[in-house]
Coordinates of C-alpha atoms and ligand atoms in Angstrom, one line a residue:
X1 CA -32.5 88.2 -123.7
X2 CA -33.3 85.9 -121.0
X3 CA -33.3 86.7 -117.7
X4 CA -31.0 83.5 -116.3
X5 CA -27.3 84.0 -117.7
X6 CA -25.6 81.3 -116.8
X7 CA -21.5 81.4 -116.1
X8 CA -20.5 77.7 -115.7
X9 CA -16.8 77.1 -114.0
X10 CA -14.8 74.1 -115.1
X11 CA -16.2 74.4 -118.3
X12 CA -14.0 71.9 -119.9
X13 CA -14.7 68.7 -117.1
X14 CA -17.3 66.2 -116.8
X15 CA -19.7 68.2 -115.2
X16 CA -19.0 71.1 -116.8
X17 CA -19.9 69.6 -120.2
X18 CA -22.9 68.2 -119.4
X19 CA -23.8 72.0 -117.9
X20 CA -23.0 73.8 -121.1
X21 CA -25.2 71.4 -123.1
X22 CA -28.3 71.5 -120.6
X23 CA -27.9 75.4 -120.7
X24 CA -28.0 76.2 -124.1
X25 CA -31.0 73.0 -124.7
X26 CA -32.9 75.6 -122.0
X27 CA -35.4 77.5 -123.1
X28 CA -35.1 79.9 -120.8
X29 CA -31.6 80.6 -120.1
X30 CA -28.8 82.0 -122.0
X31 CA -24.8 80.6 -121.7
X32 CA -23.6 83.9 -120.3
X33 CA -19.7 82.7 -120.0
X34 CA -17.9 79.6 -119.8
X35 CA -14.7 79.5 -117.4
X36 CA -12.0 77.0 -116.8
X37 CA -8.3 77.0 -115.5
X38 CA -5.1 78.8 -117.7
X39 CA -3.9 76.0 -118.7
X40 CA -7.1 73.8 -119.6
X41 CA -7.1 72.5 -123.2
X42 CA -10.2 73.8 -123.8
X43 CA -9.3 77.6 -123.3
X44 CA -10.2 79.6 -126.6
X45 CA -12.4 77.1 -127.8
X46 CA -16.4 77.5 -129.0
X47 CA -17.7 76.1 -125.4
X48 CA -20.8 74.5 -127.1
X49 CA -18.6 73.0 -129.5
X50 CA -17.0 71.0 -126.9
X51 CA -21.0 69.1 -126.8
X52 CA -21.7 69.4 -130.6
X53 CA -23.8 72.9 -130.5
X54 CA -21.7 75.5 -131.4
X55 CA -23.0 78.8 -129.3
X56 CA -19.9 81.8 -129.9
X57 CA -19.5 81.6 -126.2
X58 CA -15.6 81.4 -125.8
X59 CA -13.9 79.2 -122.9
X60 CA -12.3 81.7 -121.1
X61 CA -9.5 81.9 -117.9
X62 CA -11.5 85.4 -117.0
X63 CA -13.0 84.5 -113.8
X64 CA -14.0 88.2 -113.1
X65 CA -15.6 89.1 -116.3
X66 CA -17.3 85.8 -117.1
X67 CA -18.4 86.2 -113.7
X68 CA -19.8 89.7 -114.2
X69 CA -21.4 88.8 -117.5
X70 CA -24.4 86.6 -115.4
X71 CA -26.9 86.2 -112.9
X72 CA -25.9 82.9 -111.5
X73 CA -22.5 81.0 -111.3
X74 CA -23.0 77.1 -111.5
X75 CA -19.5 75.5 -110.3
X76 CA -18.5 72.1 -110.0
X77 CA -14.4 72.6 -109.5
X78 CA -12.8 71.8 -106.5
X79 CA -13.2 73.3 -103.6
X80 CA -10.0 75.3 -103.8
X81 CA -11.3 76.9 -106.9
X82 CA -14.7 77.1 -106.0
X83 CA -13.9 79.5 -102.6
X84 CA -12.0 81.8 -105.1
X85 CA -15.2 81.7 -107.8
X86 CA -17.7 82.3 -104.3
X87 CA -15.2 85.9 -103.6
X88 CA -15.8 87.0 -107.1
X89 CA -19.0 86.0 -107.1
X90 CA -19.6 87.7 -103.7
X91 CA -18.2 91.1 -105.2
X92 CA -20.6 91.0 -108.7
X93 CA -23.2 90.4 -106.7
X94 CA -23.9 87.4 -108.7
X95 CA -25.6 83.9 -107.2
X96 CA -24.0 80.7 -107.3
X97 CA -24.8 77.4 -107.5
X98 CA -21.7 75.2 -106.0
X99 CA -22.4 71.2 -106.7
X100 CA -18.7 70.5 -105.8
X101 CA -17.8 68.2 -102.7
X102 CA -15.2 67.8 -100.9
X103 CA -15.0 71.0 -98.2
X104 CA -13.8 71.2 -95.1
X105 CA -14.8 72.6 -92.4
X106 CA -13.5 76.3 -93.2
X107 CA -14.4 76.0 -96.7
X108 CA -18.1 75.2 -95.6
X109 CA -17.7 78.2 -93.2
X110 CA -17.0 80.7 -95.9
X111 CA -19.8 79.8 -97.5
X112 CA -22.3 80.4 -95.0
X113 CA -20.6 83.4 -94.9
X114 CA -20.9 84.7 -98.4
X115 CA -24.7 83.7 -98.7
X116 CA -24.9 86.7 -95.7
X117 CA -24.4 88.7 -99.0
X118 CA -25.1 86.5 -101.8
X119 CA -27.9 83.7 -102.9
X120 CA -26.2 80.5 -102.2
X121 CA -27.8 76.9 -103.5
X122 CA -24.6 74.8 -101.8
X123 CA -25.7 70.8 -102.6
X124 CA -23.5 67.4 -102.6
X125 CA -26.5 66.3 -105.2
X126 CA -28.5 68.2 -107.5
X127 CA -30.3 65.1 -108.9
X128 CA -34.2 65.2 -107.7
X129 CA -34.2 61.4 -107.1
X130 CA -31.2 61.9 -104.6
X131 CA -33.1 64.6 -103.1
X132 CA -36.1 62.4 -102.3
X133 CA -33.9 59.6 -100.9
X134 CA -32.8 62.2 -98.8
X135 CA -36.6 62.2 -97.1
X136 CA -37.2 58.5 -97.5
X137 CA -34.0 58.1 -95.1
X138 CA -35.1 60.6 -92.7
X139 CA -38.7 58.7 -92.2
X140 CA -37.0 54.9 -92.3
X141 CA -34.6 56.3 -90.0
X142 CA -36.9 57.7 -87.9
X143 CA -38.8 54.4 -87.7
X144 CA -35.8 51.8 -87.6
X145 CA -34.3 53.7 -85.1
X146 CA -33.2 50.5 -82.9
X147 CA -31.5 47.4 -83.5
X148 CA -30.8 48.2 -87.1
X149 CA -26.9 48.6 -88.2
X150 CA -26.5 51.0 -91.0
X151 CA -24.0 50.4 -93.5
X152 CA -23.7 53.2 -96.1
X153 CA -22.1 51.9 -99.9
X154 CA -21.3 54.2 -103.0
X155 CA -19.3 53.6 -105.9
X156 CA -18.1 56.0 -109.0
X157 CA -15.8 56.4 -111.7
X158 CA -12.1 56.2 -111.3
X159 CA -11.2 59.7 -111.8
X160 CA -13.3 60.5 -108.4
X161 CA -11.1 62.2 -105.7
X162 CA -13.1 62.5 -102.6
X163 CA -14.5 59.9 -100.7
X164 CA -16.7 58.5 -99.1
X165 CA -19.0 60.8 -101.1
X166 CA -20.4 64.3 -100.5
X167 CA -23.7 62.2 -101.2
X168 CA -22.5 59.4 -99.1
X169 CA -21.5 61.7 -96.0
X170 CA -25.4 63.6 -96.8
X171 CA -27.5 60.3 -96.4
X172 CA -24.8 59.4 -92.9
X173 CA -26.1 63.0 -91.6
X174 CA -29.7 62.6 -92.6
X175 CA -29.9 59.2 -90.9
X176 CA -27.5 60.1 -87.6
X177 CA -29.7 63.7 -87.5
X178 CA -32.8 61.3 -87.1
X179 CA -31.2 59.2 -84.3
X180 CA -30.3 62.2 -82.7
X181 CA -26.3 61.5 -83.2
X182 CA -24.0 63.5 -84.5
X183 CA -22.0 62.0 -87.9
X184 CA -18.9 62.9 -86.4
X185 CA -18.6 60.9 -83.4
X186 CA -20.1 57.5 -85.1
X187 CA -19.1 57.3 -88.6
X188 CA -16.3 54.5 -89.4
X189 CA -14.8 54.9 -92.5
X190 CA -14.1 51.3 -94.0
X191 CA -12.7 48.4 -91.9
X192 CA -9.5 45.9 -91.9
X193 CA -7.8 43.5 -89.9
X194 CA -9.1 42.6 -86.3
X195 CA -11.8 45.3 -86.1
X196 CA -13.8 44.1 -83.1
X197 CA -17.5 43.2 -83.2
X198 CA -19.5 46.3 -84.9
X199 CA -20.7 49.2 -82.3
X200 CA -24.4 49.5 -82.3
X201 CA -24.6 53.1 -82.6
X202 CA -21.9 53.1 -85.6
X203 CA -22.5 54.2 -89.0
X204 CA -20.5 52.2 -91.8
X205 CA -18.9 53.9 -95.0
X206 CA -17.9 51.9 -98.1
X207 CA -16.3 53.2 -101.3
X208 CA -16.0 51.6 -104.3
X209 CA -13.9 53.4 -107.4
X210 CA -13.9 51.7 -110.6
X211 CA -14.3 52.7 -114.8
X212 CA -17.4 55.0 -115.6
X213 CA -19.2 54.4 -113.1
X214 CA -21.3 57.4 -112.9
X215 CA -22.9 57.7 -109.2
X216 CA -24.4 54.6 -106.6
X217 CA -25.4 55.4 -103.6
X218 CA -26.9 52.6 -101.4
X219 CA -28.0 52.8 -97.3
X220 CA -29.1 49.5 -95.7
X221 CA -30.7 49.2 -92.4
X222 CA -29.4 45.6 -91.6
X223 CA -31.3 44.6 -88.5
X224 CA -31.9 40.8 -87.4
X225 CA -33.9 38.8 -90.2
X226 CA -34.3 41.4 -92.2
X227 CA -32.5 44.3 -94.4
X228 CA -33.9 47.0 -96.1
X229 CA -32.2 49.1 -98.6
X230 CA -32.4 52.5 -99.7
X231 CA -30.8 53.7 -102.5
X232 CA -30.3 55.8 -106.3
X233 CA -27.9 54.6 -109.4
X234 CA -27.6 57.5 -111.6
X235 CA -26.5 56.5 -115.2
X236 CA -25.9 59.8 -116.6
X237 CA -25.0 63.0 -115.3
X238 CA -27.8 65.3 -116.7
X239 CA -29.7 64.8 -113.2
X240 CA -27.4 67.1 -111.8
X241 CA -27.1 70.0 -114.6
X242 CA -31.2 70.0 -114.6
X243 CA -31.3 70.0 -110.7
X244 CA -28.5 72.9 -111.0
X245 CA -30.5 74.9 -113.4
X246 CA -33.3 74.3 -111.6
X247 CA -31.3 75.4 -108.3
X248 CA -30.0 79.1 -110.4
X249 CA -34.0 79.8 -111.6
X250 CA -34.7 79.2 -107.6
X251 CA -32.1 81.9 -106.7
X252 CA -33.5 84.5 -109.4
X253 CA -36.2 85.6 -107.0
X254 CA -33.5 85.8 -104.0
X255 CA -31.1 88.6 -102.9
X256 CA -28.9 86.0 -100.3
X257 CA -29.0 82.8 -98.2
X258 CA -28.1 79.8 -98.0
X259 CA -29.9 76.9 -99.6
X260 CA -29.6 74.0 -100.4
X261 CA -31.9 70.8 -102.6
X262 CA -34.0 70.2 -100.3
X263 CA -35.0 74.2 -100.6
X264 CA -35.0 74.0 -104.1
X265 CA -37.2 71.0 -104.5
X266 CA -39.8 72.0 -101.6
X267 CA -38.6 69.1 -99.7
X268 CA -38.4 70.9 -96.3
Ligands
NDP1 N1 -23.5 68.2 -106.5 C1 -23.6 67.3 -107.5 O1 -24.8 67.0 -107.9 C2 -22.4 66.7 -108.2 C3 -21.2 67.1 -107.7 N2 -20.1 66.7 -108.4 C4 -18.8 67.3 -107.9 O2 -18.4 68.3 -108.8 C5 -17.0 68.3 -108.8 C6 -16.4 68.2 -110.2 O3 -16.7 66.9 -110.7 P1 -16.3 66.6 -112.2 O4 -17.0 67.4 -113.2 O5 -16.5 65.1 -112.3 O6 -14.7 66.9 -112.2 P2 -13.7 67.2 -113.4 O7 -12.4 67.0 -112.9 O8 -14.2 66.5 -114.7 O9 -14.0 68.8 -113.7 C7 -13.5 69.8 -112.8 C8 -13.3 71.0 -113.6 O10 -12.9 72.0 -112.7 C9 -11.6 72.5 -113.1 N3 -10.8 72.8 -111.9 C10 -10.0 72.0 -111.2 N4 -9.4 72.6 -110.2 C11 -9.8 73.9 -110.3 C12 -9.5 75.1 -109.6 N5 -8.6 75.1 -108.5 N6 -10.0 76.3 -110.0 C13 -10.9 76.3 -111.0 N7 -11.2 75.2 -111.8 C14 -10.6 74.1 -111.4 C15 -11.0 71.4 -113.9 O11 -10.0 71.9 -114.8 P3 -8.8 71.0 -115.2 O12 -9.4 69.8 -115.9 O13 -7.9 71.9 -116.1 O14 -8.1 70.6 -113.9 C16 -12.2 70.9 -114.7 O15 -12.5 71.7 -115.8 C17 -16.5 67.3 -107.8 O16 -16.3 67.9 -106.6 C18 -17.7 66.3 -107.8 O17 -17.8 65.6 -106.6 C19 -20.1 66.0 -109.5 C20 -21.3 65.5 -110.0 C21 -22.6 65.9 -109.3
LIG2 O1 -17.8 63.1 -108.4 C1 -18.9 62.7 -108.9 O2 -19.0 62.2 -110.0 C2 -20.1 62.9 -108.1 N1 -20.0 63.6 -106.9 C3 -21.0 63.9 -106.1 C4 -20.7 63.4 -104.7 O3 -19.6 63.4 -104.2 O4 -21.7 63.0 -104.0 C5 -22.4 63.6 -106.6 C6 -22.5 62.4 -107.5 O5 -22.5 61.3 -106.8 C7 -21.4 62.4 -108.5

């Protein structure tokens, strides 16, 4: 048996889907337990039937002994769900890979707090492009850190609840970290009516929600006579379930912490 049992929460959404199929297509890992909520339609049914490869792994509303059945939890819920998942997970001892967005501040909290026990990858994208978009913000940023207005634009799919992006909000931290600001006090979350000229040191957020859109994320440094643009379409979500299995082999070797992508991918 393989080392790597996977447990994947919210088994029966988009994510969740795409999870199942990249785990059982992995070599090395095994589909340890597939969760989702009591009333999901999916409950009872062959979980790698829901993606055409049938595995015996039921879709189950056992949190606790799906849980205790693997090595690593992958969840991409809500946050809500996901600080219940981290508890369990925190008392089997078992790792957890969250990709869900969305937390506040306490939610983010009591996840630093389990990793103090538990291994921890916690990552608004798993996708490796992302990831590297990530550094090539940090050293524009670094360099076009004057005169240039930075305007941050993603779009996704319709049934997206968040927003801006917990991708969006990541590429506003990398860039305000780099100026030496803090996202909090500069970020200006879309604009109407008589706004006033734009601030110099402010950092714009778009949204866009529309169809299928999977995941755009675009950051331009608009300075005087010239723009440059940064930025990653995704046009499937596999990125992410790869970068997550990727992110739960990284935690085998660990015993707690928090980590996140950039960790995972060597990108520090
Ligand atoms: N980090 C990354 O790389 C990525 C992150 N994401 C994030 O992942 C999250 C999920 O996205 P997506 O798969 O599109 O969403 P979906 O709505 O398609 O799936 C969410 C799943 O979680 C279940 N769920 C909802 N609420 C709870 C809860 N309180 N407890 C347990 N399970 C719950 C849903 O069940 P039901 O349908 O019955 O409500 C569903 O099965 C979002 O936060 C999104 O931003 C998405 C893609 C990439
Ligand atoms: O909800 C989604 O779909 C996505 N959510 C993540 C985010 O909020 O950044 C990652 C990706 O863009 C897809």
């Amino acid at each position: 048996m393989n080392d790597l049992r996977i447990a994947i929460a919210g088994a029966g959404g988009r994510m969740g889907r795409m999870l199942v199929e990249a785990t059982l297509r992995d070599a090395e890992a095994t589909l340890a337990a597939a969760i989702d909520q009591p009333d999901a339609v999916v409950l009872g049914k062959d979980a790698g039937e829901l993606v055409g490869l049938p595995c015996g792994i039921l879709v189950s509303s056992d949190r606790d002994a799906g849980i205790a059945q693997a090595t690593c939890l992958i969840d991409f819920t809500r946050p809500e769900g996901t600080l219940e998942h981290l508890e369990i997970c925190r008392r089997h001892g078992t790792a957890i890979v969250i990709g869900t967005t969305g937390f506040d501040a306490a939610g983010k909290n009591a996840i630093a707090a389990a990793a103090e026990d538990i291994p921890v990858v916690f990552a608004p994208n798993m996708s490796v492009g992302v990831n590297v978009v990530f550094k090539l913000l940090d050293l524009a940023a670094r360099i076009m850190n004057e005169g240039y207005d930075i305007e941050i634009v993603e779009a996704h799919h319709r049934h997206k609840i968040d927003a801006p992006s917990g991708t969006a909000l990541r590429m506003g931290e990398v860039v305000a970290q780099a100026f030496g600001r803090d996202l909090r006090q500069c970020a200006v979350y879309g604009r109407e009516g008589v706004t006033g000229e734009r601030l110099p040191s402010t950092i714009g957020f778009s949204t866009i929600r529309g169809g299928d859109i999977v995941g755009d994320h675009n950051v331009m440094f608009c300075g005087l006579g010239e723009r440059v643009e940064i930025g990653h379409k995704a046009s499937s979500r596999l990125p992410y379930a790869l970068g997550s299995l990727r992110a739960a082999r990284f935690l085998s070797s660990r015993s707690k912490g928090l980590f996140d992508m950039q960790d995972v991918l060597g990108l520090r």
